[in-house]
C-alpha positions as a Markdown table, in Angstrom:
| # | Residue | x | y | z |
|---|---|---|---|---|
| 1 | Met | 0.0 | 0.0 | 0.0 |
| 2 | Ala | 1.2 | 3.5 | -0.8 |
| 3 | Ala | -0.2 | 6.9 | -0.1 |
| 4 | Leu | 0.5 | 10.2 | -1.6 |
| 5 | Thr | -0.5 | 13.4 | 0.1 |
| 6 | Ser | -0.4 | 17.0 | -1.0 |
| 7 | Pro | -1.5 | 20.2 | 0.7 |
| 8 | Leu | -4.6 | 21.7 | -0.8 |
| 9 | Ser | -3.3 | 25.1 | -1.5 |
| 10 | Ser | -6.7 | 26.5 | -2.4 |
| 11 | Val | -7.9 | 25.9 | 1.2 |
| 12 | Met | -4.6 | 26.0 | 3.2 |
| 13 | Asn | -3.1 | 29.4 | 4.2 |
| 14 | Thr | -5.6 | 31.3 | 2.1 |
| 15 | Val | -5.7 | 35.0 | 1.8 |
| 16 | Val | -9.2 | 36.6 | 2.2 |
| 17 | Pro | -10.2 | 40.2 | 2.6 |
| 18 | Asp | -10.7 | 41.5 | 6.1 |
| 19 | Gly | -14.2 | 40.7 | 7.4 |
| 20 | Tyr | -14.5 | 37.6 | 5.1 |
| 21 | Gly | -14.0 | 34.0 | 5.8 |
| 22 | Phe | -14.9 | 30.5 | 4.8 |
| 23 | Val | -15.3 | 27.0 | 6.4 |
| 24 | Ile | -15.6 | 23.6 | 4.8 |
| 25 | Ile | -17.6 | 21.4 | 7.2 |
| 26 | Asp | -18.9 | 17.8 | 7.2 |
| 27 | Glu | -22.5 | 16.8 | 7.7 |
| 28 | Ala | -22.0 | 16.9 | 11.5 |
| 29 | Gly | -20.7 | 20.4 | 11.4 |
| 30 | Lys | -17.1 | 19.5 | 12.1 |
| 31 | Val | -14.7 | 22.0 | 10.5 |
| 32 | Gln | -12.4 | 20.4 | 8.0 |
| 33 | Phe | -10.9 | 23.6 | 6.6 |
| 34 | His | -11.2 | 27.2 | 7.8 |
| 35 | Ser | -9.9 | 30.5 | 6.5 |
| 36 | Asn | -8.2 | 30.6 | 9.9 |
| 37 | Ser | -6.1 | 27.5 | 9.5 |
| 38 | Arg | -5.7 | 27.2 | 13.3 |
| 39 | Lys | -9.3 | 26.2 | 13.4 |
| 40 | Asn | -8.9 | 23.3 | 10.9 |
| 41 | Leu | -10.3 | 20.1 | 12.6 |
| 42 | Met | -10.6 | 22.0 | 15.9 |
| 43 | Glu | -14.2 | 23.1 | 16.2 |
| 44 | Asn | -17.8 | 22.2 | 15.3 |
| 45 | Phe | -19.3 | 25.0 | 13.2 |
| 46 | Leu | -22.9 | 24.1 | 14.3 |
| 47 | Asp | -21.9 | 24.5 | 17.9 |
| 48 | Glu | -20.1 | 27.7 | 17.3 |
| 49 | Thr | -23.1 | 29.2 | 15.6 |
| 50 | Gly | -25.5 | 28.3 | 18.4 |
| 51 | Asn | -26.9 | 25.3 | 16.5 |
| 52 | Asn | -28.6 | 27.7 | 14.0 |
| 53 | Ala | -31.8 | 26.0 | 12.9 |
| 54 | Lys | -31.6 | 27.3 | 9.3 |
| 55 | Leu | -28.0 | 26.2 | 9.0 |
| 56 | Lys | -28.8 | 22.7 | 10.3 |
| 57 | Ala | -31.8 | 22.4 | 7.9 |
| 58 | Ala | -29.6 | 23.5 | 4.9 |
| 59 | Ile | -27.1 | 20.8 | 5.8 |
| 60 | Thr | -29.7 | 18.1 | 6.3 |
| 61 | Asn | -31.5 | 19.0 | 3.1 |
| 62 | His | -28.3 | 19.6 | 1.1 |
| 63 | Gln | -29.5 | 23.1 | 0.1 |
| 64 | Glu | -27.7 | 26.2 | -0.9 |
| 65 | Leu | -29.0 | 29.0 | 1.3 |
| 66 | Pro | -28.1 | 32.6 | 2.3 |
| 67 | Leu | -28.5 | 33.2 | 6.0 |
| 68 | Arg | -27.4 | 35.3 | 8.9 |
| 69 | Ile | -25.3 | 33.7 | 11.6 |
| 70 | Gln | -23.8 | 34.6 | 15.0 |
| 71 | Tyr | -20.2 | 33.3 | 15.0 |
| 72 | Asn | -17.3 | 34.2 | 17.3 |
| 73 | Asp | -19.5 | 36.9 | 18.9 |
| 74 | Asn | -20.1 | 38.6 | 15.6 |
| 75 | Gln | -23.1 | 38.8 | 13.3 |
| 76 | Tyr | -22.4 | 37.6 | 9.7 |
| 77 | Arg | -24.2 | 37.4 | 6.4 |
| 78 | Ala | -23.4 | 33.9 | 5.2 |
| 79 | Gln | -23.9 | 31.5 | 2.3 |
| 80 | Ile | -23.9 | 27.7 | 2.7 |
| 81 | Lys | -23.5 | 25.4 | -0.3 |
| 82 | Pro | -23.1 | 21.7 | -0.6 |
| 83 | Cys | -19.9 | 20.5 | -2.3 |
| 84 | Ala | -21.0 | 18.5 | -5.4 |
| 85 | Gly | -20.4 | 14.8 | -5.0 |
| 86 | Leu | -19.0 | 15.1 | -1.4 |
| 87 | Ala | -20.4 | 15.0 | 2.1 |
| 88 | Phe | -19.0 | 18.5 | 2.7 |
| 89 | Phe | -20.4 | 21.9 | 2.7 |
| 90 | His | -18.7 | 25.2 | 1.8 |
| 91 | His | -19.8 | 28.1 | 4.0 |
| 92 | Arg | -18.6 | 31.6 | 3.3 |
| 93 | Phe | -19.3 | 34.5 | 5.6 |
| 94 | Ser | -18.8 | 38.3 | 5.7 |
């Protein structure tokens, strides 16, 4: 058995404008990648957003949805979008 790994430069050490961010989460809300790389695999986005009901419903129903979230003591406009063919969701916020 052999394995090959490569850092995903498009989601690792990204540069985003101030006030903007993104997360890639799994169906349980666990952060896989975050615009703040220190949070990769370290938090549950659902927990951090107060288990936002609209966010949970969008994940459950695999929907793309604009919404407002409370995250890290700040209010954000956000967009959640299922990643085609994967059990992950891209969530951007500003």
